[in-house]
Coordinates of C-alpha atoms in Angstrom, one line a residue:
L1 CA 28.2 136.1 64.4
G2 CA 30.7 133.2 64.3
N3 CA 34.4 133.7 63.9
A4 CA 34.4 132.9 60.2
D5 CA 31.5 135.4 59.6
A6 CA 33.3 138.1 61.6
C7 CA 36.4 137.6 59.5
R8 CA 34.4 137.9 56.2
A9 CA 32.6 140.9 57.5
F10 CA 35.8 142.8 58.4
Q11 CA 37.4 141.8 55.1
A12 CA 34.3 143.1 53.1
F13 CA 34.3 146.2 55.2
S14 CA 38.0 146.9 54.5
L15 CA 37.5 146.3 50.7
F16 CA 34.4 148.6 50.7
V17 CA 36.4 151.4 52.3
K18 CA 39.4 150.8 50.0
A19 CA 37.0 151.1 47.0
K20 CA 36.1 154.6 48.1
E21 CA 39.7 155.8 48.3
V22 CA 40.5 158.8 46.1
P23 CA 43.7 158.1 43.9
A24 CA 46.7 160.1 45.0
A25 CA 46.9 161.6 41.5
S26 CA 43.3 162.9 41.7
R27 CA 43.8 164.7 45.0
C28 CA 43.9 168.2 43.5
P29 CA 43.3 171.4 45.4
G30 CA 39.9 171.7 43.8
G31 CA 38.8 168.4 45.4
G32 CA 40.2 169.3 48.7
E33 CA 43.9 169.0 49.7
G34 CA 43.2 166.5 52.5
V35 CA 40.4 164.5 50.9
R36 CA 41.3 160.8 50.8
W37 CA 37.9 159.1 50.4
R38 CA 34.6 160.0 48.7
C39 CA 31.3 158.4 49.3
C40 CA 27.6 159.5 48.9
R41 CA 28.8 162.9 47.6
Q42 CA 30.7 163.4 50.9
A43 CA 34.5 163.9 51.3
F44 CA 36.5 162.4 54.2
E45 CA 39.9 163.3 55.2
E46 CA 40.5 160.9 58.1
L47 CA 40.0 157.1 58.4
P48 CA 37.6 157.2 61.4
G49 CA 35.3 159.4 59.4
I50 CA 34.9 157.1 56.5
H51 CA 34.7 154.1 58.8
R52 CA 31.8 155.6 60.7
H53 CA 30.0 156.6 57.5
V54 CA 30.2 153.1 56.0
A55 CA 29.2 151.4 59.3
L56 CA 26.1 153.6 59.7
H57 CA 25.0 153.9 56.1
H58 CA 26.4 150.9 54.1
S59 CA 26.2 147.9 56.5
G60 CA 23.6 146.3 54.1
D61 CA 26.0 146.5 51.1
V62 CA 28.9 145.2 53.2
G63 CA 26.8 142.4 54.6
R64 CA 25.8 141.3 51.1
Q65 CA 29.4 141.4 49.9
A66 CA 30.3 139.2 52.9
G67 CA 27.5 136.8 52.2
L68 CA 25.7 137.4 55.5
G69 CA 22.5 138.8 54.1
A70 CA 20.6 135.6 53.5
A71 CA 19.5 132.6 55.5
P72 CA 20.9 129.2 54.6
A73 CA 18.9 127.3 52.1
E74 CA 20.1 123.8 53.1
A75 CA 18.9 121.7 56.1
G76 CA 15.3 122.8 55.7
G77 CA 16.1 126.5 55.6
S78 CA 14.2 128.8 53.2
P79 CA 15.6 129.9 49.8
A80 CA 17.4 133.2 49.9
G81 CA 14.9 136.1 49.8
G82 CA 12.0 133.9 51.0
P83 CA 10.4 133.7 54.4
A84 CA 11.5 131.1 57.0
P85 CA 9.2 128.2 57.2
A86 CA 6.7 128.4 60.1
G87 CA 8.2 127.0 63.4
K88 CA 11.8 127.2 62.2
A89 CA 14.3 129.8 63.2
A90 CA 16.2 131.6 60.4
R91 CA 19.8 132.0 61.3
P92 CA 22.8 134.0 59.8
S93 CA 24.9 131.9 57.5
G94 CA 27.9 130.2 59.2
H95 CA 26.6 130.7 62.8
S96 CA 27.2 127.8 65.1
C97 CA 25.3 127.5 68.3
N98 CA 28.0 125.3 69.6
N99 CA 31.0 127.6 68.9
P100 CA 33.5 126.5 71.5
E101 CA 35.0 130.1 71.7
I102 CA 31.8 132.1 72.0
S103 CA 28.6 130.3 72.1
W104 CA 25.5 132.4 72.8
A105 CA 21.9 131.2 72.5
L106 CA 20.1 132.6 69.5
P107 CA 16.6 134.2 70.1
D108 CA 13.6 132.4 68.7
T109 CA 13.0 133.9 65.3
S110 CA 10.3 131.5 64.0
H111 CA 7.8 134.4 64.1
V112 CA 10.1 136.8 62.2
S113 CA 10.0 137.2 58.4
H114 CA 13.2 137.0 56.4
D115 CA 13.2 140.7 55.7
D116 CA 12.8 141.5 59.4
L117 CA 15.5 139.0 60.3
T118 CA 17.9 140.6 57.8
S119 CA 17.4 144.0 59.5
I120 CA 18.2 142.2 62.8
I121 CA 21.4 140.8 61.3
L122 CA 22.3 144.2 60.0
F123 CA 21.8 145.7 63.4
F124 CA 24.5 143.5 64.8
L125 CA 26.7 144.2 61.8
N126 CA 26.4 147.9 62.6
I127 CA 27.9 147.2 66.0
L128 CA 30.6 144.9 64.5
F129 CA 31.7 147.5 61.9
L130 CA 31.8 150.2 64.5
F131 CA 34.7 148.3 66.1
A132 CA 36.9 149.5 63.3
Y133 CA 36.0 153.1 64.1
L134 CA 36.8 152.3 67.7
C135 CA 40.4 151.3 67.0
H136 CA 41.3 154.9 66.2
A137 CA 39.8 156.2 69.5
V138 CA 41.3 153.8 72.0
G139 CA 44.7 155.5 72.0
S140 CA 43.2 158.7 73.3
Q141 CA 43.8 159.6 76.9
V142 CA 40.3 161.0 77.1
G143 CA 38.5 157.9 78.4
E144 CA 36.6 156.6 81.4
V145 CA 36.3 153.7 83.8
L146 CA 33.0 151.9 84.2
L147 CA 31.9 150.1 87.4
Y148 CA 28.8 147.9 87.3
Y149 CA 27.3 144.7 88.6
C150 CA 24.2 142.6 87.8
Y151 CA 22.8 139.9 90.0
C152 CA 20.9 137.4 87.9
E153 CA 20.7 133.7 87.3
V154 CA 23.5 132.6 84.9
K155 CA 23.0 129.0 83.7
D156 CA 26.3 128.8 81.9
P157 CA 29.0 131.1 83.5
E158 CA 31.7 129.7 81.2
K159 CA 29.8 130.8 78.1
L160 CA 29.2 134.3 79.6
C161 CA 32.9 134.5 80.5
A162 CA 34.0 133.7 77.0
W163 CA 31.6 136.2 75.4
Q164 CA 32.6 138.9 77.9
K165 CA 36.3 138.4 77.3
A166 CA 35.9 138.5 73.5
L167 CA 33.7 141.7 73.8
C168 CA 36.3 143.5 76.0
Q169 CA 39.2 142.5 73.8
H170 CA 37.3 143.7 70.7
L171 CA 36.7 147.0 72.3
H172 CA 40.3 147.3 73.6
L173 CA 39.0 147.5 77.2
T174 CA 41.2 146.6 80.2
G175 CA 40.0 145.8 83.7
K176 CA 38.5 143.0 85.8
V177 CA 35.3 141.1 85.3
R178 CA 34.0 138.4 87.6
V179 CA 31.3 136.0 86.4
A180 CA 29.4 133.5 88.5
S181 CA 26.1 131.6 88.5
E182 CA 24.7 134.6 90.5
G183 CA 25.6 137.3 88.0
I184 CA 28.4 139.5 86.8
N185 CA 30.6 142.2 88.4
G186 CA 33.0 144.3 86.4
T187 CA 35.2 147.4 86.2
V188 CA 36.6 148.2 82.8
G189 CA 38.5 151.1 81.3
G190 CA 38.8 152.4 77.7
S191 CA 38.0 155.3 75.4
K192 CA 34.6 156.9 75.8
V193 CA 33.6 155.5 72.4
A194 CA 34.5 152.0 73.6
T195 CA 32.8 152.3 77.0
S196 CA 29.7 153.7 75.4
L197 CA 29.5 150.8 73.0
Y198 CA 30.2 148.3 75.8
I199 CA 27.2 149.6 77.7
K200 CA 24.9 149.4 74.6
V201 CA 26.0 145.8 73.9
M202 CA 25.5 144.8 77.6
L203 CA 22.0 146.3 77.7
S204 CA 21.1 144.5 74.5
Q205 CA 22.2 141.1 75.9
P206 CA 19.0 139.1 76.5
L207 CA 20.4 137.7 79.8
F208 CA 20.4 141.2 81.4
K209 CA 17.2 142.4 79.8
N210 CA 14.8 144.1 82.3
I211 CA 17.5 143.7 85.0
L212 CA 20.5 145.8 84.0
C213 CA 19.9 149.5 83.0
Q214 CA 21.9 152.5 82.0
E215 CA 21.9 153.8 85.6
D216 CA 23.6 150.7 86.9
F217 CA 26.9 151.8 85.1
K218 CA 29.0 154.2 87.2
S219 CA 31.6 156.1 85.3
S220 CA 34.6 158.2 86.2
A221 CA 37.5 159.8 84.3
G222 CA 40.2 157.3 83.3
G223 CA 40.8 154.9 80.5
A224 CA 42.5 151.6 79.6
H225 CA 45.7 152.8 81.2
C226 CA 44.1 152.5 84.6
F227 CA 44.5 148.7 84.6
P228 CA 47.6 146.6 83.7
D229 CA 45.6 144.2 81.6
L230 CA 42.2 142.5 81.1
R231 CA 41.2 139.7 83.5
V232 CA 37.9 137.8 83.1
G233 CA 37.1 134.7 85.1
V234 CA 34.5 132.5 86.6
F235 CA 34.1 132.4 90.4
Q236 CA 31.7 131.1 93.0
E237 CA 30.8 134.7 93.9
I238 CA 30.8 137.9 92.0
V239 CA 32.1 139.7 95.1
P240 CA 34.3 137.6 97.5
M241 CA 32.4 137.4 100.8
G242 CA 33.3 133.8 101.4
I243 CA 29.8 132.6 101.9
D244 CA 28.1 130.2 99.5
P245 CA 25.5 132.2 97.5
K246 CA 23.0 129.4 98.1
I247 CA 23.3 129.9 101.8
V248 CA 23.1 133.7 101.8
S249 CA 21.5 135.0 98.6
Y250 CA 21.4 138.5 97.2
K251 CA 17.6 138.0 97.0
E252 CA 17.5 138.6 100.8
T253 CA 19.2 142.0 100.5
G254 CA 18.3 145.1 102.6
I255 CA 16.0 147.9 101.4
H256 CA 17.6 150.0 98.7
L257 CA 17.6 153.8 99.2
S258 CA 18.3 156.2 96.4
P259 CA 21.1 158.8 96.9
Q260 CA 18.4 161.4 97.8
E261 CA 16.7 159.1 100.3
F262 CA 20.1 158.0 101.8
H263 CA 21.1 161.7 102.1
R264 CA 18.0 162.5 104.0
E265 CA 18.5 159.5 106.3
V266 CA 22.1 160.5 107.1
E267 CA 21.0 164.1 107.7
Q268 CA 18.4 162.9 110.2
Y269 CA 20.8 160.5 111.8
L270 CA 23.5 163.1 112.3
S271 CA 20.9 165.5 113.7
Q272 CA 19.6 162.9 116.2
A273 CA 23.1 161.8 117.1
T274 CA 24.1 165.3 118.3
Q275 CA 21.1 165.1 120.7
G276 CA 22.0 161.6 121.9
Q277 CA 18.8 160.1 120.5
S278 CA 19.9 158.0 117.5
D279 CA 18.8 154.4 117.1
T280 CA 20.8 154.1 113.9
I281 CA 24.2 152.8 112.8
L282 CA 25.8 154.2 109.6
L283 CA 27.9 151.2 108.6
D284 CA 30.8 151.3 106.1
C285 CA 31.1 147.9 104.4
R286 CA 34.5 148.5 102.9
N287 CA 38.0 147.7 104.0
F288 CA 40.0 149.8 106.4
Y289 CA 42.3 151.3 103.7
E290 CA 39.3 152.5 101.8
S291 CA 37.5 154.2 104.6
K292 CA 40.8 155.6 105.8
I293 CA 40.9 158.1 103.0
G294 CA 37.2 158.8 102.7
H295 CA 33.9 158.0 104.5
F296 CA 30.5 159.4 105.6
Q297 CA 30.5 161.6 108.6
G298 CA 29.5 159.7 111.8
C299 CA 30.0 156.3 110.3
L300 CA 31.2 153.0 111.9
A301 CA 34.1 151.8 109.7
P302 CA 35.2 148.3 110.6
D303 CA 38.9 147.8 110.8
I304 CA 38.9 144.8 108.4
R305 CA 41.3 144.1 105.6
K306 CA 39.1 142.0 103.3
F307 CA 35.3 141.8 102.6
S308 CA 35.5 138.1 103.3
Y309 CA 36.1 139.1 107.0
F310 CA 32.8 141.0 107.1
P311 CA 30.6 138.0 108.1
S312 CA 32.9 137.2 111.0
Y313 CA 32.9 140.9 112.0
V314 CA 29.1 140.8 112.1
D315 CA 29.1 137.5 114.2
E316 CA 31.6 138.9 116.7
N317 CA 29.7 142.2 117.1
L318 CA 26.0 141.1 117.0
E319 CA 25.2 142.9 120.3
L320 CA 26.2 146.1 118.6
F321 CA 23.5 145.8 115.9
K322 CA 20.7 144.6 118.2
D323 CA 17.5 146.5 117.7
K324 CA 19.3 149.1 115.5
R325 CA 18.4 150.6 112.2
V326 CA 21.4 150.1 110.0
L327 CA 22.3 152.3 107.0
M328 CA 24.9 150.5 104.9
Y329 CA 27.1 151.7 102.1
C330 CA 30.1 150.7 99.9
T331 CA 31.8 151.9 96.7
G332 CA 29.2 150.9 94.1
G333 CA 26.6 148.9 96.0
I334 CA 27.6 145.3 95.3
R335 CA 29.1 144.5 98.7
C336 CA 26.0 145.8 100.4
E337 CA 23.8 143.4 98.4
R338 CA 25.4 140.3 100.1
G339 CA 26.5 142.1 103.2
S340 CA 23.0 143.4 104.1
A341 CA 21.6 139.9 103.3
Y342 CA 24.1 138.4 105.8
L343 CA 23.2 141.0 108.5
R344 CA 19.5 140.4 108.0
S345 CA 20.0 136.6 108.3
K346 CA 21.1 137.2 111.9
A347 CA 17.6 138.7 112.8
V348 CA 19.0 141.2 115.3
C349 CA 18.5 144.5 113.5
R350 CA 15.3 146.4 113.4
E351 CA 15.8 147.4 109.8
V352 CA 18.6 147.2 107.3
Y353 CA 19.0 149.7 104.4
Q354 CA 21.6 150.2 101.8
L355 CA 22.7 153.0 99.5
K356 CA 21.7 152.1 95.9
G357 CA 24.6 152.7 93.5
G358 CA 27.0 153.2 96.4
I359 CA 29.2 156.1 97.1
H360 CA 29.8 156.5 93.4
K361 CA 26.2 157.4 92.7
Y362 CA 25.8 159.5 95.9
L363 CA 28.8 161.7 94.9
E364 CA 27.2 162.3 91.4
E365 CA 24.3 164.0 93.1
F366 CA 25.9 165.3 96.3
P367 CA 29.6 166.0 95.6
D368 CA 29.8 168.2 98.6
G369 CA 27.4 166.1 100.8
F370 CA 28.1 164.1 103.9
Y371 CA 30.8 162.0 102.3
R372 CA 34.2 163.5 103.0
G373 CA 37.6 162.7 101.5
K374 CA 38.5 160.6 98.5
L375 CA 36.7 157.5 97.1
F376 CA 39.1 154.5 96.9
V377 CA 38.9 152.6 93.7
F378 CA 40.5 149.2 92.8
D379 CA 42.7 150.3 89.9
D380 CA 45.9 152.2 89.3
R381 CA 44.3 155.6 90.2
Y382 CA 43.7 154.3 93.8
A383 CA 41.2 157.2 94.4
I384 CA 38.9 159.7 92.8
C385 CA 37.8 162.9 94.5
S386 CA 34.7 165.1 94.7
N387 CA 35.8 167.5 97.4
E388 CA 39.0 168.9 98.7
D389 CA 38.9 167.4 102.2
I390 CA 41.9 165.3 103.3
I391 CA 41.0 163.1 106.3
S392 CA 44.1 160.8 106.5
A393 CA 47.7 161.3 107.3
C394 CA 51.2 160.3 106.3
R395 CA 52.3 157.0 108.0
Y396 CA 55.6 158.5 109.1
C397 CA 55.2 162.2 109.9
G398 CA 51.5 162.7 110.4
V399 CA 51.0 165.5 107.9
L400 CA 47.6 165.4 106.0
W401 CA 48.0 163.0 103.1
D402 CA 45.7 160.7 101.1
Q403 CA 47.6 159.5 98.0
Y404 CA 48.4 155.8 98.2
K405 CA 51.5 154.1 96.9
L406 CA 52.5 150.5 96.9
C407 CA 54.9 149.5 99.7
S408 CA 58.4 149.5 98.2
S409 CA 59.3 146.2 100.0
Q410 CA 59.1 143.6 97.3
H411 CA 57.9 140.9 99.7
C412 CA 54.9 142.9 100.8
R413 CA 53.4 145.4 98.3
Q414 CA 50.7 146.7 100.7
L415 CA 49.3 150.2 100.2
V416 CA 51.0 153.0 102.2
L417 CA 50.4 156.7 102.8
T418 CA 53.7 158.4 102.7
C419 CA 54.1 162.1 101.8
P420 CA 56.6 163.4 99.3
S421 CA 58.9 164.7 102.1
C422 CA 59.1 161.2 103.8
C423 CA 59.5 159.6 100.4
N424 CA 62.5 161.7 99.7
K425 CA 63.9 160.4 103.0
G426 CA 63.5 156.9 101.8
L427 CA 60.5 156.1 103.9
T428 CA 58.5 154.2 101.3
A429 CA 57.4 151.0 103.1
C430 CA 54.2 150.4 104.9
C431 CA 55.9 149.9 108.3
P432 CA 59.4 150.0 109.9
V433 CA 59.7 146.3 109.7
C434 CA 59.1 146.3 106.0
Q435 CA 61.5 149.2 105.6
E436 CA 64.2 147.1 107.2
K437 CA 63.4 144.1 105.0
E438 CA 63.6 146.3 102.0
L439 CA 67.3 146.6 102.7
K440 CA 67.7 142.9 103.1
V441 CA 65.8 141.5 100.1
T442 CA 65.0 137.8 100.6
S443 CA 65.3 135.9 97.4
R444 CA 64.9 132.4 96.1
A445 CA 67.8 130.5 94.6
S446 CA 66.5 131.5 91.2
G447 CA 66.7 135.1 92.2
Q448 CA 62.9 135.5 92.3
T449 CA 61.7 137.6 95.3
L450 CA 59.8 135.7 98.0
K451 CA 56.3 136.9 98.6
E452 CA 55.3 136.8 102.3
E453 CA 52.7 138.4 104.5
C454 CA 53.7 141.8 105.8
E455 CA 54.4 141.8 109.5
C456 CA 52.1 144.8 110.2
T457 CA 49.4 142.9 108.4
R458 CA 50.0 139.7 110.4
R459 CA 49.7 141.7 113.7
R460 CA 46.4 143.3 112.7
P461 CA 43.4 141.6 114.3
R462 CA 41.5 139.8 111.6
V463 CA 38.1 140.6 113.1
P464 CA 38.1 143.6 115.5
I465 CA 35.6 143.5 118.4
E466 CA 34.0 147.0 118.7
H467 CA 34.2 148.5 122.1
V468 CA 31.6 151.1 121.3
S469 CA 29.2 152.3 124.0
P470 CA 25.6 153.2 123.2
R471 CA 26.4 156.7 124.1
M472 CA 29.2 156.9 121.5
L473 CA 26.9 155.4 118.9
D474 CA 24.1 157.9 119.8
A475 CA 26.6 160.7 119.4
G476 CA 27.6 159.5 115.9
K477 CA 31.2 158.7 117.0

């Protein structure tokens, strides 16, 4: 639907609901003290109830009132109520294929009768009218955060970006969505009603048909409050590895293992490692601050700060992977898609496997499996847990602690693990140098704080060279 159609639809919807309102003078005890609307011999006390009823049962009436139930008669279209001429696509009135805000290719409807097409239009109207119902649920703290990605060929990323932004705004979702010619990668938060509708609309999108499925969406408790805002943009990659997708494609990825298959592989790996017979590397593809608070037992967790350093890490440690079976994993699976493709391109490993759906899906099936500690997430929650293990420590006193905070130094803002006791002592920066700088805030003439790289970050080797002996690898250390 175009913007003008959407406005007419919402106006007609509001008027239809208004017409069902029970006059205040008529709200007698016999009719129900709280009854405010009546429709189809049903009484409704709350606005979401009547909204849902009208959306599900009267979309046809509303559509006709809005003038959206008939195909245009001009420009060769058929008269209202008649079938579309053979070879011509009947379209909703007012729809523009070149809408500069949201332009999405219409499906070929030349083989569809007018009656069938009207039912298609009303299907989309149902979704549209349910947005009104959504508005009363988004304020609830009972919500969730979705994590998903889909690698596919996107011919017009800008168009997909515009549609995605409009969709998220309409559903009152916050989060981050990356769009590229190689696909889409998103994490969004909102009410459960909103996220459920988001999934349904995404699965109905022709671009993702037969590629994206319900299982590809990972959910966890949260909501719109988990993100400061909504950010949707077009990038070269949907996950920033720093390698042109045309050079290293997701199509060359490693072999996908289901959580059950991966669990069995890790079990076998740990069993063999204790006997010093393993030919496998269990590789964590995430950043150091992620694996620091949670990881699989016996894994190799590179001490890298960004995923864009991963290719260099592989290059500098090729000997480590020579003739090895590699089991890779990350949060939701997306980094393994390109990461495993890059590792395979070096032709040194015997086999490369990856955990389908990432740690997220593994924990759904094995909450007390081989993954210990918290799962780091890129939103204001910082972590979600499935077991009670704490595997990291306070930066200052060494007590077990795994709840991240932002470094208090305004020039840095890195993540820091500092326990309540140390926080109370004022130890709230990521390192002693930052702690000192916090006391001497460097500012511009305008008073705006300068942003500079943290000194402890600057000292960190960008690409660590692993000094791991075959014996240590065999022992799963």
